[in-house]
Amino acid sequence: MPFLSLTLTTINLQYKDAPVPSPTITPKPTTYRSLSSKPRLRKHFKTTGIFHFSKTQDLSTSLLANSASGFHRFKEMVMVFDGYIVGTFLVSLLGFVFLFILRHNNNSRKKKIEKGSREFKIQTDAVSGTEIGECWPENGSSTDVIIVGAGVAGAALAHTLGKDGRRVHVIERDLTEPDRIVGELLQPGGYLKLVELGLEDCVKEIDAQRVLGYALFKDERNTKLSYPLEKFHADVAGRSFHNGRFIQRMREKASTLPNVRLEQGTVTSLLEENGTIRGVQYKTKDGQELRAYAPLTIVCDGCFSNLRRSLCNPKVDVPSCFVGLVLENCELPFSNHGHVILGDPSPILFYPISSTEVRCLVDVPGQKVPSIANGEMANYLKTMVAPQVPPELRDAFIAAVNKGNIRTMPNRSMPADPYPTPGALLMGDAFNMRHPLTGGGMTVALSDIVVLRDLLRPLHDLHDAACLTKYLESFYTLRKPVASTINTLAGALYKVFSASPDQARKEMRQACFDYLSLGGIFSTGPVALLSGLNPRPLSLVLHFFAVAIYGVGRLLLPFPSLRRMWIGARLIATASGIIFPIIKAEGVRQMFFPATVPALYRAPPGN
């Protein structure tokens, strides 16, 4: 276009004052033939009526052969092209300025990156005046993810991300074997997730026991509820074990990967810059204060997390406490089954944790428990709990109480309510908790890890914190089928299984026991939900209200009365009052209408 404008301007200057030539003059062909040979220009000139020439006609011949009016049209066209020259100059100038600005910003960004590429530096903390080491990774050997905590969630996540090629730095407060009274039962759904993550060998060589279902006891009656495992491989079942042994196996497996580094240290704070988490500050085993940096920090520091307040809205509820005992050398009434006694005031659990040991967990409502030091706890267990224990286990239970190794732990419940924070993410019990009655915590954590792994796999660069955070918002919806089903069932079952003086609650408890005793779909359906094999919130709601309606039917048959009808109405109201608040806390839209959540359709950010 500039060449065309220049050429036609030259023509204008040459013929501006010349007399109008005769139409009969036929000059020799000139160099303007190259213009007429371009089809797009010929088409433009022909349609505008400025020139009239054939495919073989020269441009100079056409110019001189046209009438005087043709020259006037030609002059008008030249003026148009002169305007194009001015426009082209202005656009070029603006483009040059825009490119200069882009280049300046790019150079500034490079300087910032180069400034953060130093491997290690010592700086003085402006507040305390103490020296803090800053671990700045070198190019080519940087940390992709920092994981705070190496419990079940942290250790499994470290191995999973490390296996995908991520460079992971795990900081754990205590790398010695934990000794806990919970986190000892892995449901079949959780075992399937363990297989999916390639960690199934972590339940081997720790004397783990296969769990095939539950046995339910109430008022000298019992019923066996087996997991619906017919469609799965023979190895698929629940597993129960010592929590510490299981965690150590996962830590060992994660540490075998060359790109996973486990370090003992206590994380004291998250490092924030302009609303983005850049890393963590922690104290090493030797007491040295250090800072570690990575584009993504995942907090998995457990139910007592001191970091989650800046990443979520923690609404922690403590409905009860567990009192833990270990029974030795005793046989359970139903081998390879967990045992749930619907006691007064709340449930009692028994399940094997090794070939010679059975864990007993006694639920005590409220946040205060009898004192262990002055003997109140031992007296409570012997006088209030022991009479409700099945006869096959009673002697072993009393012997465990007399042995004195009694431990307690608060049962915490906290719905997931995160603040999407650039550069950081919550996982495990630091993120979401439910009552441990159903043993679903590890299943939820492992399922969350599978979801997060699948979301991160397409990404090669995690440094764009803002885009990464928007993309990972889909994580909170994708995790809901498993998490919300297990969370809702755990909270609802605990309230139904706990004793109450209210007649409607008593009827609901009895109806639940009788409903599960019916067998068939009435037992396999709820057990499939409990085990994580059928993570469908709608199925859970249908079974829950089926129990309530079954309870109303028991009241009204064979002959209804006003009192029974009133209790039946209150039973329905009680069931609604139990489950609807839990569903509301979990999120109705994400549980039942996930397809309407826009975050679900976000594509991975460009790498």
PDB file of N, CA and C in Angstrom, residues 213-303:
ATOM      1  N   GLY A 213     -17.434 -54.948  56.548  1.00  0.00           N
ATOM      2  CA  GLY A 213     -18.730 -54.347  56.835  1.00  0.00           C
ATOM      3  C   GLY A 213     -18.847 -53.982  58.297  1.00  0.00           C
ATOM      4  N   TYR A 214     -20.105 -53.837  58.748  1.00  0.00           N
ATOM      5  CA  TYR A 214     -20.393 -53.432  60.125  1.00  0.00           C
ATOM      6  C   TYR A 214     -21.354 -54.409  60.778  1.00  0.00           C
ATOM      7  N   ALA A 215     -21.301 -54.439  62.104  1.00  0.00           N
ATOM      8  CA  ALA A 215     -22.302 -55.132  62.906  1.00  0.00           C
ATOM      9  C   ALA A 215     -22.919 -54.090  63.833  1.00  0.00           C
ATOM     10  N   LEU A 216     -24.242 -54.032  63.832  1.00  0.00           N
ATOM     11  CA  LEU A 216     -24.970 -53.020  64.597  1.00  0.00           C
ATOM     12  C   LEU A 216     -25.664 -53.692  65.777  1.00  0.00           C
ATOM     13  N   PHE A 217     -25.505 -53.145  66.984  1.00  0.00           N
ATOM     14  CA  PHE A 217     -26.075 -53.715  68.213  1.00  0.00           C
ATOM     15  C   PHE A 217     -27.002 -52.692  68.859  1.00  0.00           C
ATOM     16  N   LYS A 218     -28.186 -53.171  69.288  1.00  0.00           N
ATOM     17  CA  LYS A 218     -29.125 -52.319  70.027  1.00  0.00           C
ATOM     18  C   LYS A 218     -30.073 -53.194  70.841  1.00  0.00           C
ATOM     19  N   ASP A 219     -30.071 -52.952  72.142  1.00  0.00           N
ATOM     20  CA  ASP A 219     -31.006 -53.642  73.040  1.00  0.00           C
ATOM     21  C   ASP A 219     -30.988 -55.160  72.840  1.00  0.00           C
ATOM     22  N   GLU A 220     -29.807 -55.746  72.929  1.00  0.00           N
ATOM     23  CA  GLU A 220     -29.617 -57.196  72.829  1.00  0.00           C
ATOM     24  C   GLU A 220     -29.993 -57.758  71.455  1.00  0.00           C
ATOM     25  N   ARG A 221     -30.181 -56.896  70.480  1.00  0.00           N
ATOM     26  CA  ARG A 221     -30.387 -57.328  69.100  1.00  0.00           C
ATOM     27  C   ARG A 221     -29.185 -56.878  68.281  1.00  0.00           C
ATOM     28  N   ASN A 222     -28.925 -57.587  67.196  1.00  0.00           N
ATOM     29  CA  ASN A 222     -27.816 -57.185  66.328  1.00  0.00           C
ATOM     30  C   ASN A 222     -28.143 -57.522  64.880  1.00  0.00           C
ATOM     31  N   THR A 223     -27.500 -56.836  63.983  1.00  0.00           N
ATOM     32  CA  THR A 223     -27.652 -57.101  62.558  1.00  0.00           C
ATOM     33  C   THR A 223     -26.316 -56.849  61.863  1.00  0.00           C
ATOM     34  N   LYS A 224     -26.012 -57.644  60.867  1.00  0.00           N
ATOM     35  CA  LYS A 224     -24.740 -57.515  60.146  1.00  0.00           C
ATOM     36  C   LYS A 224     -24.985 -56.802  58.824  1.00  0.00           C
ATOM     37  N   LEU A 225     -24.169 -55.796  58.562  1.00  0.00           N
ATOM     38  CA  LEU A 225     -24.278 -54.997  57.337  1.00  0.00           C
ATOM     39  C   LEU A 225     -22.973 -55.132  56.567  1.00  0.00           C
ATOM     40  N   SER A 226     -23.002 -55.849  55.456  1.00  0.00           N
ATOM     41  CA  SER A 226     -21.786 -56.084  54.680  1.00  0.00           C
ATOM     42  C   SER A 226     -21.656 -55.052  53.566  1.00  0.00           C
ATOM     43  N   TYR A 227     -20.409 -54.735  53.224  1.00  0.00           N
ATOM     44  CA  TYR A 227     -20.154 -53.843  52.090  1.00  0.00           C
ATOM     45  C   TYR A 227     -20.578 -54.524  50.791  1.00  0.00           C
ATOM     46  N   PRO A 228     -21.195 -53.800  49.866  1.00  0.00           N
ATOM     47  CA  PRO A 228     -21.558 -54.385  48.556  1.00  0.00           C
ATOM     48  C   PRO A 228     -20.321 -54.449  47.645  1.00  0.00           C
ATOM     49  N   LEU A 229     -19.509 -55.489  47.801  1.00  0.00           N
ATOM     50  CA  LEU A 229     -18.236 -55.607  47.089  1.00  0.00           C
ATOM     51  C   LEU A 229     -18.263 -56.633  45.965  1.00  0.00           C
ATOM     52  N   GLU A 230     -19.457 -57.105  45.613  1.00  0.00           N
ATOM     53  CA  GLU A 230     -19.542 -58.185  44.626  1.00  0.00           C
ATOM     54  C   GLU A 230     -18.973 -57.794  43.270  1.00  0.00           C
ATOM     55  N   LYS A 231     -19.083 -56.530  42.899  1.00  0.00           N
ATOM     56  CA  LYS A 231     -18.646 -56.093  41.572  1.00  0.00           C
ATOM     57  C   LYS A 231     -17.190 -55.651  41.533  1.00  0.00           C
ATOM     58  N   PHE A 232     -16.470 -55.788  42.649  1.00  0.00           N
ATOM     59  CA  PHE A 232     -15.097 -55.302  42.714  1.00  0.00           C
ATOM     60  C   PHE A 232     -14.113 -56.466  42.806  1.00  0.00           C
ATOM     61  N   HIS A 233     -12.851 -56.138  42.606  1.00  0.00           N
ATOM     62  CA  HIS A 233     -11.782 -57.120  42.724  1.00  0.00           C
ATOM     63  C   HIS A 233     -11.757 -57.681  44.143  1.00  0.00           C
ATOM     64  N   ALA A 234     -11.276 -58.914  44.278  1.00  0.00           N
ATOM     65  CA  ALA A 234     -11.288 -59.587  45.580  1.00  0.00           C
ATOM     66  C   ALA A 234     -10.473 -58.842  46.630  1.00  0.00           C
ATOM     67  N   ASP A 235      -9.490 -58.051  46.199  1.00  0.00           N
ATOM     68  CA  ASP A 235      -8.640 -57.333  47.147  1.00  0.00           C
ATOM     69  C   ASP A 235      -9.320 -56.087  47.715  1.00  0.00           C
ATOM     70  N   VAL A 236     -10.401 -55.639  47.074  1.00  0.00           N
ATOM     71  CA  VAL A 236     -11.069 -54.412  47.521  1.00  0.00           C
ATOM     72  C   VAL A 236     -11.889 -54.693  48.767  1.00  0.00           C
ATOM     73  N   ALA A 237     -11.581 -53.966  49.818  1.00  0.00           N
ATOM     74  CA  ALA A 237     -12.288 -54.042  51.096  1.00  0.00           C
ATOM     75  C   ALA A 237     -11.821 -52.863  51.929  1.00  0.00           C
ATOM     76  N   GLY A 238     -12.409 -52.699  53.095  1.00  0.00           N
ATOM     77  CA  GLY A 238     -11.904 -51.697  54.015  1.00  0.00           C
ATOM     78  C   GLY A 238     -10.617 -52.192  54.658  1.00  0.00           C
ATOM     79  N   ARG A 239      -9.869 -51.279  55.261  1.00  0.00           N
ATOM     80  CA  ARG A 239      -8.639 -51.634  55.969  1.00  0.00           C
ATOM     81  C   ARG A 239      -8.610 -50.890  57.299  1.00  0.00           C
ATOM     82  N   SER A 240      -8.180 -51.611  58.350  1.00  0.00           N
ATOM     83  CA  SER A 240      -7.982 -50.974  59.656  1.00  0.00           C
ATOM     84  C   SER A 240      -6.573 -51.285  60.120  1.00  0.00           C
ATOM     85  N   PHE A 241      -5.954 -50.332  60.822  1.00  0.00           N
ATOM     86  CA  PHE A 241      -4.527 -50.435  61.125  1.00  0.00           C
ATOM     87  C   PHE A 241      -4.152 -49.412  62.184  1.00  0.00           C
ATOM     88  N   HIS A 242      -2.909 -49.454  62.622  1.00  0.00           N
ATOM     89  CA  HIS A 242      -2.362 -48.397  63.453  1.00  0.00           C
ATOM     90  C   HIS A 242      -2.104 -47.179  62.565  1.00  0.00           C
ATOM     91  N   ASN A 243      -2.665 -46.054  62.923  1.00  0.00           N
ATOM     92  CA  ASN A 243      -2.542 -44.846  62.109  1.00  0.00           C
ATOM     93  C   ASN A 243      -1.085 -44.478  61.863  1.00  0.00           C
ATOM     94  N   GLY A 244      -0.258 -44.556  62.899  1.00  0.00           N
ATOM     95  CA  GLY A 244       1.143 -44.165  62.775  1.00  0.00           C
ATOM     96  C   GLY A 244       1.910 -45.026  61.788  1.00  0.00           C
ATOM     97  N   ARG A 245       1.653 -46.320  61.798  1.00  0.00           N
ATOM     98  CA  ARG A 245       2.346 -47.228  60.860  1.00  0.00           C
ATOM     99  C   ARG A 245       1.983 -46.890  59.413  1.00  0.00           C
ATOM    100  N   PHE A 246       0.719 -46.601  59.188  1.00  0.00           N
ATOM    101  CA  PHE A 246       0.251 -46.271  57.838  1.00  0.00           C
ATOM    102  C   PHE A 246       0.903 -44.982  57.343  1.00  0.00           C
ATOM    103  N   ILE A 247       0.953 -43.970  58.208  1.00  0.00           N
ATOM    104  CA  ILE A 247       1.548 -42.690  57.820  1.00  0.00           C
ATOM    105  C   ILE A 247       3.039 -42.855  57.531  1.00  0.00           C
ATOM    106  N   GLN A 248       3.741 -43.609  58.355  1.00  0.00           N
ATOM    107  CA  GLN A 248       5.172 -43.798  58.135  1.00  0.00           C
ATOM    108  C   GLN A 248       5.452 -44.487  56.809  1.00  0.00           C
ATOM    109  N   ARG A 249       4.612 -45.431  56.444  1.00  0.00           N
ATOM    110  CA  ARG A 249       4.780 -46.119  55.160  1.00  0.00           C
ATOM    111  C   ARG A 249       4.617 -45.138  53.997  1.00  0.00           C
ATOM    112  N   MET A 250       3.651 -44.235  54.101  1.00  0.00           N
ATOM    113  CA  MET A 250       3.449 -43.261  53.022  1.00  0.00           C
ATOM    114  C   MET A 250       4.583 -42.248  52.986  1.00  0.00           C
ATOM    115  N   ARG A 251       5.084 -41.844  54.142  1.00  0.00           N
ATOM    116  CA  ARG A 251       6.225 -40.923  54.174  1.00  0.00           C
ATOM    117  C   ARG A 251       7.455 -41.564  53.542  1.00  0.00           C
ATOM    118  N   GLU A 252       7.684 -42.834  53.861  1.00  0.00           N
ATOM    119  CA  GLU A 252       8.841 -43.534  53.283  1.00  0.00           C
ATOM    120  C   GLU A 252       8.720 -43.631  51.771  1.00  0.00           C
ATOM    121  N   LYS A 253       7.504 -43.905  51.299  1.00  0.00           N
ATOM    122  CA  LYS A 253       7.323 -44.037  49.854  1.00  0.00           C
ATOM    123  C   LYS A 253       7.495 -42.687  49.159  1.00  0.00           C
ATOM    124  N   ALA A 254       7.003 -41.627  49.783  1.00  0.00           N
ATOM    125  CA  ALA A 254       7.156 -40.296  49.184  1.00  0.00           C
ATOM    126  C   ALA A 254       8.628 -39.894  49.144  1.00  0.00           C
ATOM    127  N   SER A 255       9.384 -40.217  50.187  1.00  0.00           N
ATOM    128  CA  SER A 255      10.787 -39.806  50.270  1.00  0.00           C
ATOM    129  C   SER A 255      11.682 -40.563  49.298  1.00  0.00           C
ATOM    130  N   THR A 256      11.196 -41.665  48.724  1.00  0.00           N
ATOM    131  CA  THR A 256      12.003 -42.391  47.738  1.00  0.00           C
ATOM    132  C   THR A 256      12.078 -41.653  46.402  1.00  0.00           C
ATOM    133  N   LEU A 257      11.174 -40.713  46.170  1.00  0.00           N
ATOM    134  CA  LEU A 257      11.202 -39.945  44.929  1.00  0.00           C
ATOM    135  C   LEU A 257      12.274 -38.861  45.028  1.00  0.00           C
ATOM    136  N   PRO A 258      13.127 -38.727  44.016  1.00  0.00           N
ATOM    137  CA  PRO A 258      14.235 -37.765  44.102  1.00  0.00           C
ATOM    138  C   PRO A 258      13.794 -36.308  44.146  1.00  0.00           C
ATOM    139  N   ASN A 259      12.594 -36.021  43.658  1.00  0.00           N
ATOM    140  CA  ASN A 259      12.118 -34.637  43.615  1.00  0.00           C
ATOM    141  C   ASN A 259      11.208 -34.288  44.788  1.00  0.00           C
ATOM    142  N   VAL A 260      11.153 -35.156  45.810  1.00  0.00           N
ATOM    143  CA  VAL A 260      10.383 -34.888  47.023  1.00  0.00           C
ATOM    144  C   VAL A 260      11.339 -34.790  48.202  1.00  0.00           C
ATOM    145  N   ARG A 261      11.242 -33.686  48.904  1.00  0.00           N
ATOM    146  CA  ARG A 261      12.121 -33.449  50.056  1.00  0.00           C
ATOM    147  C   ARG A 261      11.282 -33.311  51.319  1.00  0.00           C
ATOM    148  N   LEU A 262      11.504 -34.196  52.296  1.00  0.00           N
ATOM    149  CA  LEU A 262      10.825 -34.124  53.581  1.00  0.00           C
ATOM    150  C   LEU A 262      11.753 -33.482  54.604  1.00  0.00           C
ATOM    151  N   GLU A 263      11.240 -32.484  55.300  1.00  0.00           N
ATOM    152  CA  GLU A 263      12.040 -31.777  56.292  1.00  0.00           C
ATOM    153  C   GLU A 263      11.227 -31.602  57.568  1.00  0.00           C
ATOM    154  N   GLN A 264      11.878 -31.799  58.710  1.00  0.00           N
ATOM    155  CA  GLN A 264      11.205 -31.589  59.987  1.00  0.00           C
ATOM    156  C   GLN A 264      11.328 -30.133  60.385  1.00  0.00           C
ATOM    157  N   GLY A 265      10.194 -29.510  60.618  1.00  0.00           N
ATOM    158  CA  GLY A 265      10.172 -28.109  60.994  1.00  0.00           C
ATOM    159  C   GLY A 265       8.751 -27.678  61.312  1.00  0.00           C
ATOM    160  N   THR A 266       8.625 -26.577  62.009  1.00  0.00           N
ATOM    161  CA  THR A 266       7.319 -26.051  62.398  1.00  0.00           C
ATOM    162  C   THR A 266       7.040 -24.775  61.618  1.00  0.00           C
ATOM    163  N   VAL A 267       6.032 -24.811  60.776  1.00  0.00           N
ATOM    164  CA  VAL A 267       5.654 -23.631  60.000  1.00  0.00           C
ATOM    165  C   VAL A 267       4.932 -22.656  60.921  1.00  0.00           C
ATOM    166  N   THR A 268       5.441 -21.447  61.007  1.00  0.00           N
ATOM    167  CA  THR A 268       4.867 -20.435  61.899  1.00  0.00           C
ATOM    168  C   THR A 268       3.945 -19.461  61.191  1.00  0.00           C
ATOM    169  N   SER A 269       4.152 -19.263  59.886  1.00  0.00           N
ATOM    170  CA  SER A 269       3.293 -18.319  59.165  1.00  0.00           C
ATOM    171  C   SER A 269       3.432 -18.517  57.668  1.00  0.00           C
ATOM    172  N   LEU A 270       2.432 -18.005  56.964  1.00  0.00           N
ATOM    173  CA  LEU A 270       2.467 -17.958  55.506  1.00  0.00           C
ATOM    174  C   LEU A 270       3.024 -16.606  55.084  1.00  0.00           C
ATOM    175  N   LEU A 271       3.836 -16.597  54.039  1.00  0.00           N
ATOM    176  CA  LEU A 271       4.421 -15.356  53.540  1.00  0.00           C
ATOM    177  C   LEU A 271       3.528 -14.789  52.444  1.00  0.00           C
ATOM    178  N   GLU A 272       3.018 -13.604  52.681  1.00  0.00           N
ATOM    179  CA  GLU A 272       2.063 -12.981  51.756  1.00  0.00           C
ATOM    180  C   GLU A 272       2.657 -11.715  51.153  1.00  0.00           C
ATOM    181  N   GLU A 273       2.403 -11.526  49.870  1.00  0.00           N
ATOM    182  CA  GLU A 273       2.855 -10.335  49.168  1.00  0.00           C
ATOM    183  C   GLU A 273       1.770  -9.891  48.198  1.00  0.00           C
ATOM    184  N   ASN A 274       1.193  -8.734  48.465  1.00  0.00           N
ATOM    185  CA  ASN A 274       0.122  -8.178  47.625  1.00  0.00           C
ATOM    186  C   ASN A 274      -1.043  -9.154  47.472  1.00  0.00           C
ATOM    187  N   GLY A 275      -1.419  -9.801  48.572  1.00  0.00           N
ATOM    188  CA  GLY A 275      -2.557 -10.713  48.552  1.00  0.00           C
ATOM    189  C   GLY A 275      -2.255 -12.099  48.028  1.00  0.00           C
ATOM    190  N   THR A 276      -1.013 -12.387  47.670  1.00  0.00           N
ATOM    191  CA  THR A 276      -0.618 -13.695  47.140  1.00  0.00           C
ATOM    192  C   THR A 276       0.328 -14.380  48.113  1.00  0.00           C
ATOM    193  N   ILE A 277       0.087 -15.654  48.388  1.00  0.00           N
ATOM    194  CA  ILE A 277       0.970 -16.436  49.254  1.00  0.00           C
ATOM    195  C   ILE A 277       2.184 -16.856  48.438  1.00  0.00           C
ATOM    196  N   ARG A 278       3.372 -16.447  48.909  1.00  0.00           N
ATOM    197  CA  ARG A 278       4.616 -16.748  48.202  1.00  0.00           C
ATOM    198  C   ARG A 278       5.381 -17.923  48.800  1.00  0.00           C
ATOM    199  N   GLY A 279       5.052 -18.312  50.016  1.00  0.00           N
ATOM    200  CA  GLY A 279       5.773 -19.398  50.664  1.00  0.00           C
ATOM    201  C   GLY A 279       5.460 -19.430  52.143  1.00  0.00           C
ATOM    202  N   VAL A 280       6.384 -19.975  52.940  1.00  0.00           N
ATOM    203  CA  VAL A 280       6.153 -20.120  54.370  1.00  0.00           C
ATOM    204  C   VAL A 280       7.405 -19.723  55.144  1.00  0.00           C
ATOM    205  N   GLN A 281       7.183 -19.350  56.376  1.00  0.00           N
ATOM    206  CA  GLN A 281       8.283 -19.157  57.324  1.00  0.00           C
ATOM    207  C   GLN A 281       8.194 -20.274  58.346  1.00  0.00           C
ATOM    208  N   TYR A 282       9.310 -20.926  58.628  1.00  0.00           N
ATOM    209  CA  TYR A 282       9.279 -22.069  59.534  1.00  0.00           C
ATOM    210  C   TYR A 282      10.550 -22.134  60.362  1.00  0.00           C
ATOM    211  N   LYS A 283      10.446 -22.895  61.433  1.00  0.00           N
ATOM    212  CA  LYS A 283      11.570 -23.100  62.339  1.00  0.00           C
ATOM    213  C   LYS A 283      12.021 -24.548  62.219  1.00  0.00           C
ATOM    214  N   THR A 284      13.290 -24.741  61.940  1.00  0.00           N
ATOM    215  CA  THR A 284      13.825 -26.086  61.746  1.00  0.00           C
ATOM    216  C   THR A 284      13.954 -26.815  63.082  1.00  0.00           C
ATOM    217  N   LYS A 285      14.322 -28.084  62.994  1.00  0.00           N
ATOM    218  CA  LYS A 285      14.522 -28.901  64.193  1.00  0.00           C
ATOM    219  C   LYS A 285      15.599 -28.308  65.094  1.00  0.00           C
ATOM    220  N   ASP A 286      16.576 -27.622  64.494  1.00  0.00           N
ATOM    221  CA  ASP A 286      17.667 -27.009  65.257  1.00  0.00           C
ATOM    222  C   ASP A 286      17.329 -25.611  65.759  1.00  0.00           C
ATOM    223  N   GLY A 287      16.133 -25.134  65.470  1.00  0.00           N
ATOM    224  CA  GLY A 287      15.723 -23.824  65.946  1.00  0.00           C
ATOM    225  C   GLY A 287      16.019 -22.676  65.004  1.00  0.00           C
ATOM    226  N   GLN A 288      16.515 -22.958  63.817  1.00  0.00           N
ATOM    227  CA  GLN A 288      16.840 -21.901  62.858  1.00  0.00           C
ATOM    228  C   GLN A 288      15.583 -21.450  62.130  1.00  0.00           C
ATOM    229  N   GLU A 289      15.416 -20.142  62.011  1.00  0.00           N
ATOM    230  CA  GLU A 289      14.280 -19.567  61.297  1.00  0.00           C
ATOM    231  C   GLU A 289      14.617 -19.486  59.804  1.00  0.00           C
ATOM    232  N   LEU A 290      13.768 -20.099  58.978  1.00  0.00           N
ATOM    233  CA  LEU A 290      13.977 -20.098  57.533  1.00  0.00           C
ATOM    234  C   LEU A 290      12.688 -19.708  56.820  1.00  0.00           C
ATOM    235  N   ARG A 291      12.870 -19.308  55.566  1.00  0.00           N
ATOM    236  CA  ARG A 291      11.729 -19.050  54.690  1.00  0.00           C
ATOM    237  C   ARG A 291      11.891 -19.867  53.424  1.00  0.00           C
ATOM    238  N   ALA A 292      10.813 -20.475  52.998  1.00  0.00           N
ATOM    239  CA  ALA A 292      10.824 -21.264  51.761  1.00  0.00           C
ATOM    240  C   ALA A 292       9.786 -20.687  50.815  1.00  0.00           C
ATOM    241  N   TYR A 293      10.117 -20.690  49.523  1.00  0.00           N
ATOM    242  CA  TYR A 293       9.249 -20.073  48.518  1.00  0.00           C
ATOM    243  C   TYR A 293       8.871 -21.085  47.438  1.00  0.00           C
ATOM    244  N   ALA A 294       7.632 -20.976  46.978  1.00  0.00           N
ATOM    245  CA  ALA A 294       7.140 -21.815  45.881  1.00  0.00           C
ATOM    246  C   ALA A 294       5.892 -21.153  45.320  1.00  0.00           C
ATOM    247  N   PRO A 295       5.559 -21.403  44.047  1.00  0.00           N
ATOM    248  CA  PRO A 295       4.354 -20.792  43.471  1.00  0.00           C
ATOM    249  C   PRO A 295       3.047 -21.291  44.080  1.00  0.00           C
ATOM    250  N   LEU A 296       3.084 -22.495  44.709  1.00  0.00           N
ATOM    251  CA  LEU A 296       1.862 -23.042  45.319  1.00  0.00           C
ATOM    252  C   LEU A 296       2.204 -23.640  46.673  1.00  0.00           C
ATOM    253  N   THR A 297       1.476 -23.211  47.701  1.00  0.00           N
ATOM    254  CA  THR A 297       1.623 -23.744  49.055  1.00  0.00           C
ATOM    255  C   THR A 297       0.325 -24.446  49.438  1.00  0.00           C
ATOM    256  N   ILE A 298       0.416 -25.719  49.832  1.00  0.00           N
ATOM    257  CA  ILE A 298      -0.763 -26.497  50.212  1.00  0.00           C
ATOM    258  C   ILE A 298      -0.661 -26.817  51.701  1.00  0.00           C
ATOM    259  N   VAL A 299      -1.648 -26.359  52.446  1.00  0.00           N
ATOM    260  CA  VAL A 299      -1.643 -26.516  53.902  1.00  0.00           C
ATOM    261  C   VAL A 299      -2.424 -27.772  54.277  1.00  0.00           C
ATOM    262  N   CYS A 300      -1.724 -28.739  54.871  1.00  0.00           N
ATOM    263  CA  CYS A 300      -2.340 -30.003  55.306  1.00  0.00           C
ATOM    264  C   CYS A 300      -1.919 -30.302  56.747  1.00  0.00           C
ATOM    265  N   ASP A 301      -1.999 -29.313  57.632  1.00  0.00           N
ATOM    266  CA  ASP A 301      -1.459 -29.490  58.981  1.00  0.00           C
ATOM    267  C   ASP A 301      -2.474 -29.978  60.000  1.00  0.00           C
ATOM    268  N   GLY A 302      -3.548 -30.639  59.536  1.00  0.00           N
ATOM    269  CA  GLY A 302      -4.422 -31.385  60.424  1.00  0.00           C
ATOM    270  C   GLY A 302      -5.519 -30.582  61.098  1.00  0.00           C
ATOM    271  N   CYS A 303      -6.232 -31.279  62.002  1.00  0.00           N
ATOM    272  CA  CYS A 303      -7.429 -30.703  62.622  1.00  0.00           C
ATOM    273  C   CYS A 303      -7.099 -29.553  63.565  1.00  0.00           C
TER     274      CYS A 303
END
